[in-house]
Amino acid sequence: PVLEGGVPETPETPEQPETPAAASVVFNELCGNKIPDGPQKYIELYNAGEAEADLSGWTIYKNNVADPIWTAPAGMKLAAGAYLVLEADQADPTLGFNAGLSAKKEVKFELKDASGNLVDKFVRGNDAVVDGEEAKLEENTEDSFSRVPNGTGDFAYAAPTPGAANGEKTGDIEGYNK
């Protein structure tokens, strides 16, 4: 349309809808070492996103075995920027998982959402390890497999920090597959 005086009317630009905040849950740290005054071997999940994550029905699988080693109970939430530390050999599934975690063997862990979609994975060594003797690799008895930088980087060795931000890289992980 044209306004009085022959000046064309500028059409209004429609407002763009705001992108909703999203959750982004990842494996952040895996520790196969016994930590003094800390968890005895653990898997740490981290929500690097800007929204709370509903973990209801999420699962963790180890070494291509059909049954999960952990399933999140209904109603389990993980706030944005929060950590969830799952300890090994726990009978209570809300506290941890019931499977081995070694700092010196090949291992594959997969995190899947409630629909069975792969969300994240960590692979050290052969990607097809199935219930058996995994090959032994170089062992680091002090550090954990940690994302560096915290929540977003590739895995490297770093000092264990269960339930807190990962520190600086101390070395490369032998056999780590990105």
mmCIF file of N, CA and C in Angstrom, residues 2-85:
data_model
loop_
_atom_site.group_PDB
_atom_site.id
_atom_site.type_symbol
_atom_site.label_atom_id
_atom_site.label_comp_id
_atom_site.label_asym_id
_atom_site.label_seq_id
_atom_site.Cartn_x
_atom_site.Cartn_y
_atom_site.Cartn_z
ATOM 1 N N VAL A 2 0.228 2.355 -0.463
ATOM 2 C CA VAL A 2 0.917 3.636 -0.531
ATOM 3 C C VAL A 2 0.221 4.594 0.424
ATOM 4 N N LEU A 3 1.031 5.294 1.228
ATOM 5 C CA LEU A 3 0.490 6.285 2.156
ATOM 6 C C LEU A 3 0.218 7.570 1.409
ATOM 7 N N GLU A 4 -0.493 8.487 2.086
ATOM 8 C CA GLU A 4 -0.731 9.791 1.483
ATOM 9 C C GLU A 4 0.594 10.420 1.109
ATOM 10 N N GLY A 5 0.639 11.106 0.043
ATOM 11 C CA GLY A 5 1.853 11.774 -0.403
ATOM 12 C C GLY A 5 2.706 10.877 -1.276
ATOM 13 N N GLY A 6 2.250 9.645 -1.616
ATOM 14 C CA GLY A 6 2.950 8.779 -2.544
ATOM 15 C C GLY A 6 4.103 7.997 -1.949
ATOM 16 N N VAL A 7 4.245 7.976 -0.635
ATOM 17 C CA VAL A 7 5.341 7.224 -0.016
ATOM 18 C C VAL A 7 4.855 5.804 0.270
ATOM 19 N N PRO A 8 5.572 4.798 -0.245
ATOM 20 C CA PRO A 8 5.125 3.429 0.015
ATOM 21 C C PRO A 8 5.242 3.090 1.504
ATOM 22 N N GLU A 9 4.258 2.346 1.981
ATOM 23 C CA GLU A 9 4.265 1.905 3.381
ATOM 24 C C GLU A 9 5.262 0.755 3.517
ATOM 25 N N THR A 10 6.073 0.815 4.558
ATOM 26 C CA THR A 10 7.030 -0.251 4.805
ATOM 27 C C THR A 10 6.317 -1.379 5.539
ATOM 28 N N PRO A 11 6.349 -2.573 4.968
ATOM 29 C CA PRO A 11 5.667 -3.675 5.659
ATOM 30 C C PRO A 11 6.394 -4.010 6.961
ATOM 31 N N GLU A 12 5.609 -4.350 7.969
ATOM 32 C CA GLU A 12 6.217 -4.731 9.244
ATOM 33 C C GLU A 12 6.870 -6.092 9.101
ATOM 34 N N THR A 13 8.034 -6.215 9.703
ATOM 35 C CA THR A 13 8.713 -7.504 9.708
ATOM 36 C C THR A 13 8.107 -8.334 10.825
ATOM 37 N N PRO A 14 7.624 -9.520 10.484
ATOM 38 C CA PRO A 14 7.034 -10.329 11.556
ATOM 39 C C PRO A 14 8.098 -10.727 12.571
ATOM 40 N N GLU A 15 7.696 -10.760 13.840
ATOM 41 C CA GLU A 15 8.635 -11.157 14.889
ATOM 42 C C GLU A 15 8.964 -12.629 14.744
ATOM 43 N N GLN A 16 10.251 -12.926 14.874
ATOM 44 C CA GLN A 16 10.690 -14.309 14.802
ATOM 45 C C GLN A 16 10.441 -14.961 16.159
ATOM 46 N N PRO A 17 9.893 -16.175 16.147
ATOM 47 C CA PRO A 17 9.680 -16.837 17.432
ATOM 48 C C PRO A 17 11.025 -17.134 18.090
ATOM 49 N N GLU A 18 11.048 -17.010 19.397
ATOM 50 C CA GLU A 18 12.276 -17.264 20.138
ATOM 51 C C GLU A 18 12.534 -18.759 20.159
ATOM 52 N N THR A 19 13.772 -19.155 19.903
ATOM 53 C CA THR A 19 14.131 -20.565 19.949
ATOM 54 C C THR A 19 14.109 -21.010 21.408
ATOM 55 N N PRO A 20 13.360 -22.066 21.696
ATOM 56 C CA PRO A 20 13.307 -22.510 23.087
ATOM 57 C C PRO A 20 14.651 -23.060 23.543
ATOM 58 N N ALA A 21 14.944 -22.888 24.814
ATOM 59 C CA ALA A 21 16.181 -23.418 25.371
ATOM 60 C C ALA A 21 16.131 -24.942 25.292
ATOM 61 N N ALA A 22 17.268 -25.551 25.096
ATOM 62 C CA ALA A 22 17.325 -27.007 24.962
ATOM 63 C C ALA A 22 18.297 -27.599 25.972
ATOM 64 N N ALA A 23 18.037 -28.842 26.330
ATOM 65 C CA ALA A 23 18.959 -29.598 27.175
ATOM 66 C C ALA A 23 20.011 -30.236 26.278
ATOM 67 N N SER A 24 21.165 -30.549 26.832
ATOM 68 C CA SER A 24 22.231 -31.215 26.083
ATOM 69 C C SER A 24 23.014 -32.087 27.063
ATOM 70 N N VAL A 25 22.562 -33.328 27.235
ATOM 71 C CA VAL A 25 23.168 -34.229 28.207
ATOM 72 C C VAL A 25 24.258 -35.054 27.531
ATOM 73 N N VAL A 26 25.426 -35.128 28.180
ATOM 74 C CA VAL A 26 26.569 -35.861 27.637
ATOM 75 C C VAL A 26 27.258 -36.664 28.740
ATOM 76 N N PHE A 27 28.013 -37.692 28.293
ATOM 77 C CA PHE A 27 28.977 -38.300 29.198
ATOM 78 C C PHE A 27 30.030 -37.228 29.413
ATOM 79 N N ASN A 28 30.322 -36.901 30.653
ATOM 80 C CA ASN A 28 31.306 -35.856 30.907
ATOM 81 C C ASN A 28 32.584 -36.418 31.504
ATOM 82 N N GLU A 29 32.433 -37.494 32.278
ATOM 83 C CA GLU A 29 33.601 -38.077 32.924
ATOM 84 C C GLU A 29 33.300 -39.542 33.216
ATOM 85 N N LEU A 30 34.283 -40.404 32.942
ATOM 86 C CA LEU A 30 34.189 -41.824 33.283
ATOM 87 C C LEU A 30 35.453 -42.164 34.042
ATOM 88 N N CYS A 31 35.282 -42.728 35.217
ATOM 89 C CA CYS A 31 36.447 -43.001 36.057
ATOM 90 C C CYS A 31 36.454 -44.464 36.465
ATOM 91 N N GLY A 32 37.488 -45.185 36.054
ATOM 92 C CA GLY A 32 37.646 -46.588 36.398
ATOM 93 C C GLY A 32 38.637 -46.796 37.514
ATOM 94 N N ASN A 33 39.018 -45.731 38.178
ATOM 95 C CA ASN A 33 39.949 -45.801 39.301
ATOM 96 C C ASN A 33 39.212 -45.559 40.610
ATOM 97 N N LYS A 34 39.738 -46.114 41.680
ATOM 98 C CA LYS A 34 39.174 -45.851 43.001
ATOM 99 C C LYS A 34 39.752 -44.533 43.495
ATOM 100 N N ILE A 35 38.866 -43.601 43.804
ATOM 101 C CA ILE A 35 39.267 -42.260 44.202
ATOM 102 C C ILE A 35 39.279 -42.178 45.735
ATOM 103 N N PRO A 36 40.376 -41.756 46.339
ATOM 104 C CA PRO A 36 40.374 -41.601 47.796
ATOM 105 C C PRO A 36 39.287 -40.605 48.225
ATOM 106 N N ASP A 37 38.516 -40.982 49.202
ATOM 107 C CA ASP A 37 37.439 -40.125 49.734
ATOM 108 C C ASP A 37 36.436 -39.718 48.656
ATOM 109 N N GLY A 38 36.227 -40.571 47.644
ATOM 110 C CA GLY A 38 35.285 -40.254 46.578
ATOM 111 C C GLY A 38 34.562 -41.495 46.114
ATOM 112 N N PRO A 39 33.782 -41.358 45.052
ATOM 113 C CA PRO A 39 33.070 -42.513 44.514
ATOM 114 C C PRO A 39 34.050 -43.593 44.074
ATOM 115 N N GLN A 40 33.649 -44.832 44.199
ATOM 116 C CA GLN A 40 34.486 -45.955 43.790
ATOM 117 C C GLN A 40 34.133 -46.351 42.367
ATOM 118 N N LYS A 41 34.688 -45.691 41.413
ATOM 119 C CA LYS A 41 34.436 -45.854 39.978
ATOM 120 C C LYS A 41 33.059 -45.291 39.654
ATOM 121 N N TYR A 42 33.004 -44.443 38.628
ATOM 122 C CA TYR A 42 31.755 -43.743 38.338
ATOM 123 C C TYR A 42 31.669 -43.273 36.896
ATOM 124 N N ILE A 43 30.429 -42.965 36.509
ATOM 125 C CA ILE A 43 30.113 -42.315 35.238
ATOM 126 C C ILE A 43 29.401 -41.021 35.599
ATOM 127 N N GLU A 44 29.861 -39.929 35.020
ATOM 128 C CA GLU A 44 29.250 -38.627 35.291
ATOM 129 C C GLU A 44 28.556 -38.132 34.026
ATOM 130 N N LEU A 45 27.264 -37.791 34.177
ATOM 131 C CA LEU A 45 26.525 -37.137 33.101
ATOM 132 C C LEU A 45 26.474 -35.658 33.416
ATOM 133 N N TYR A 46 26.431 -34.835 32.373
ATOM 134 C CA TYR A 46 26.400 -33.380 32.545
ATOM 135 C C TYR A 46 25.402 -32.800 31.556
ATOM 136 N N ASN A 47 24.586 -31.879 32.026
ATOM 137 C CA ASN A 47 23.654 -31.183 31.143
ATOM 138 C C ASN A 47 24.298 -29.863 30.737
ATOM 139 N N ALA A 48 24.902 -29.852 29.563
ATOM 140 C CA ALA A 48 25.590 -28.665 29.047
ATOM 141 C C ALA A 48 24.618 -27.696 28.383
ATOM 142 N N GLY A 49 23.331 -28.031 28.371
ATOM 143 C CA GLY A 49 22.333 -27.189 27.725
ATOM 144 C C GLY A 49 21.815 -26.079 28.621
ATOM 145 N N GLU A 50 20.803 -25.382 28.102
ATOM 146 C CA GLU A 50 20.230 -24.239 28.811
ATOM 147 C C GLU A 50 18.878 -24.550 29.440
ATOM 148 N N ALA A 51 18.418 -25.807 29.295
ATOM 149 C CA ALA A 51 17.123 -26.200 29.852
ATOM 150 C C ALA A 51 17.282 -27.493 30.644
ATOM 151 N N GLU A 52 16.365 -27.709 31.557
ATOM 152 C CA GLU A 52 16.342 -28.940 32.334
ATOM 153 C C GLU A 52 16.084 -30.125 31.398
ATOM 154 N N ALA A 53 16.719 -31.261 31.694
ATOM 155 C CA ALA A 53 16.523 -32.479 30.903
ATOM 156 C C ALA A 53 15.692 -33.473 31.700
ATOM 157 N N ASP A 54 14.698 -34.062 31.052
ATOM 158 C CA ASP A 54 13.928 -35.142 31.657
ATOM 159 C C ASP A 54 14.620 -36.439 31.246
ATOM 160 N N LEU A 55 15.250 -37.106 32.189
ATOM 161 C CA LEU A 55 15.996 -38.329 31.899
ATOM 162 C C LEU A 55 15.143 -39.591 32.034
ATOM 163 N N SER A 56 13.878 -39.458 32.315
ATOM 164 C CA SER A 56 12.990 -40.620 32.486
ATOM 165 C C SER A 56 13.183 -41.617 31.344
ATOM 166 N N GLY A 57 13.544 -42.851 31.697
ATOM 167 C CA GLY A 57 13.702 -43.894 30.692
ATOM 168 C C GLY A 57 14.997 -43.879 29.904
ATOM 169 N N TRP A 58 15.897 -42.923 30.164
ATOM 170 C CA TRP A 58 17.185 -42.914 29.475
ATOM 171 C C TRP A 58 17.995 -44.121 29.952
ATOM 172 N N THR A 59 18.898 -44.596 29.111
ATOM 173 C CA THR A 59 19.672 -45.786 29.421
ATOM 174 C C THR A 59 21.146 -45.611 29.074
ATOM 175 N N ILE A 60 21.961 -46.416 29.751
ATOM 176 C CA ILE A 60 23.391 -46.514 29.424
ATOM 177 C C ILE A 60 23.661 -47.982 29.125
ATOM 178 N N TYR A 61 24.330 -48.207 28.003
ATOM 179 C CA TYR A 61 24.708 -49.550 27.582
ATOM 180 C C TYR A 61 26.225 -49.663 27.592
ATOM 181 N N LYS A 62 26.702 -50.882 27.846
ATOM 182 C CA LYS A 62 28.145 -51.135 27.850
ATOM 183 C C LYS A 62 28.459 -52.266 26.874
ATOM 184 N N ASN A 63 29.456 -52.048 26.054
ATOM 185 C CA ASN A 63 30.050 -53.064 25.192
ATOM 186 C C ASN A 63 29.060 -53.840 24.326
ATOM 187 N N ASN A 64 28.125 -53.164 23.706
ATOM 188 C CA ASN A 64 27.194 -53.773 22.749
ATOM 189 C C ASN A 64 26.319 -54.872 23.347
ATOM 190 N N VAL A 65 26.191 -54.932 24.663
ATOM 191 C CA VAL A 65 25.318 -55.902 25.309
ATOM 192 C C VAL A 65 23.889 -55.380 25.219
ATOM 193 N N ALA A 66 22.931 -56.273 25.012
ATOM 194 C CA ALA A 66 21.540 -55.873 24.776
ATOM 195 C C ALA A 66 20.869 -55.207 25.969
ATOM 196 N N ASP A 67 21.229 -55.595 27.185
ATOM 197 C CA ASP A 67 20.585 -55.030 28.371
ATOM 198 C C ASP A 67 21.355 -53.821 28.883
ATOM 199 N N PRO A 68 20.629 -52.754 29.238
ATOM 200 C CA PRO A 68 21.319 -51.571 29.762
ATOM 201 C C PRO A 68 21.911 -51.831 31.148
ATOM 202 N N ILE A 69 22.976 -51.105 31.462
ATOM 203 C CA ILE A 69 23.570 -51.201 32.803
ATOM 204 C C ILE A 69 22.939 -50.190 33.750
ATOM 205 N N TRP A 70 22.187 -49.228 33.177
ATOM 206 C CA TRP A 70 21.493 -48.216 33.981
ATOM 207 C C TRP A 70 20.292 -47.721 33.200
ATOM 208 N N THR A 71 19.193 -47.539 33.911
ATOM 209 C CA THR A 71 17.996 -46.936 33.336
ATOM 210 C C THR A 71 17.502 -45.881 34.314
ATOM 211 N N ALA A 72 17.328 -44.672 33.837
ATOM 212 C CA ALA A 72 16.845 -43.591 34.697
ATOM 213 C C ALA A 72 15.395 -43.858 35.090
ATOM 214 N N PRO A 73 15.075 -43.677 36.372
ATOM 215 C CA PRO A 73 13.699 -43.875 36.809
ATOM 216 C C PRO A 73 12.786 -42.759 36.303
ATOM 217 N N ALA A 74 11.495 -43.032 36.260
ATOM 218 C CA ALA A 74 10.510 -42.025 35.854
ATOM 219 C C ALA A 74 10.635 -40.798 36.744
ATOM 220 N N GLY A 75 10.576 -39.640 36.124
ATOM 221 C CA GLY A 75 10.629 -38.381 36.862
ATOM 222 C C GLY A 75 12.021 -37.861 37.166
ATOM 223 N N MET A 76 13.080 -38.583 36.749
ATOM 224 C CA MET A 76 14.439 -38.104 37.027
ATOM 225 C C MET A 76 14.748 -36.921 36.114
ATOM 226 N N LYS A 77 15.169 -35.817 36.703
ATOM 227 C CA LYS A 77 15.488 -34.590 35.964
ATOM 228 C C LYS A 77 16.958 -34.222 36.205
ATOM 229 N N LEU A 78 17.533 -33.512 35.260
ATOM 230 C CA LEU A 78 18.890 -32.985 35.391
ATOM 231 C C LEU A 78 18.847 -31.531 34.957
ATOM 232 N N ALA A 79 19.049 -30.646 35.907
ATOM 233 C CA ALA A 79 18.983 -29.210 35.647
ATOM 234 C C ALA A 79 20.080 -28.774 34.683
ATOM 235 N N ALA A 80 19.859 -27.662 34.018
ATOM 236 C CA ALA A 80 20.882 -27.084 33.141
ATOM 237 C C ALA A 80 22.123 -26.803 33.979
ATOM 238 N N GLY A 81 23.279 -27.203 33.471
ATOM 239 C CA GLY A 81 24.537 -26.976 34.173
ATOM 240 C C GLY A 81 24.782 -27.916 35.336
ATOM 241 N N ALA A 82 23.964 -28.953 35.495
ATOM 242 C CA ALA A 82 24.089 -29.867 36.636
ATOM 243 C C ALA A 82 24.769 -31.172 36.233
ATOM 244 N N TYR A 83 25.286 -31.865 37.242
ATOM 245 C CA TYR A 83 25.989 -33.133 37.079
ATOM 246 C C TYR A 83 25.199 -34.239 37.771
ATOM 247 N N LEU A 84 25.286 -35.442 37.215
ATOM 248 C CA LEU A 84 24.727 -36.631 37.837
ATOM 249 C C LEU A 84 25.846 -37.649 37.880
ATOM 250 N N VAL A 85 26.254 -38.051 39.091
ATOM 251 C CA VAL A 85 27.327 -39.021 39.262
ATOM 252 C C VAL A 85 26.705 -40.374 39.595
#
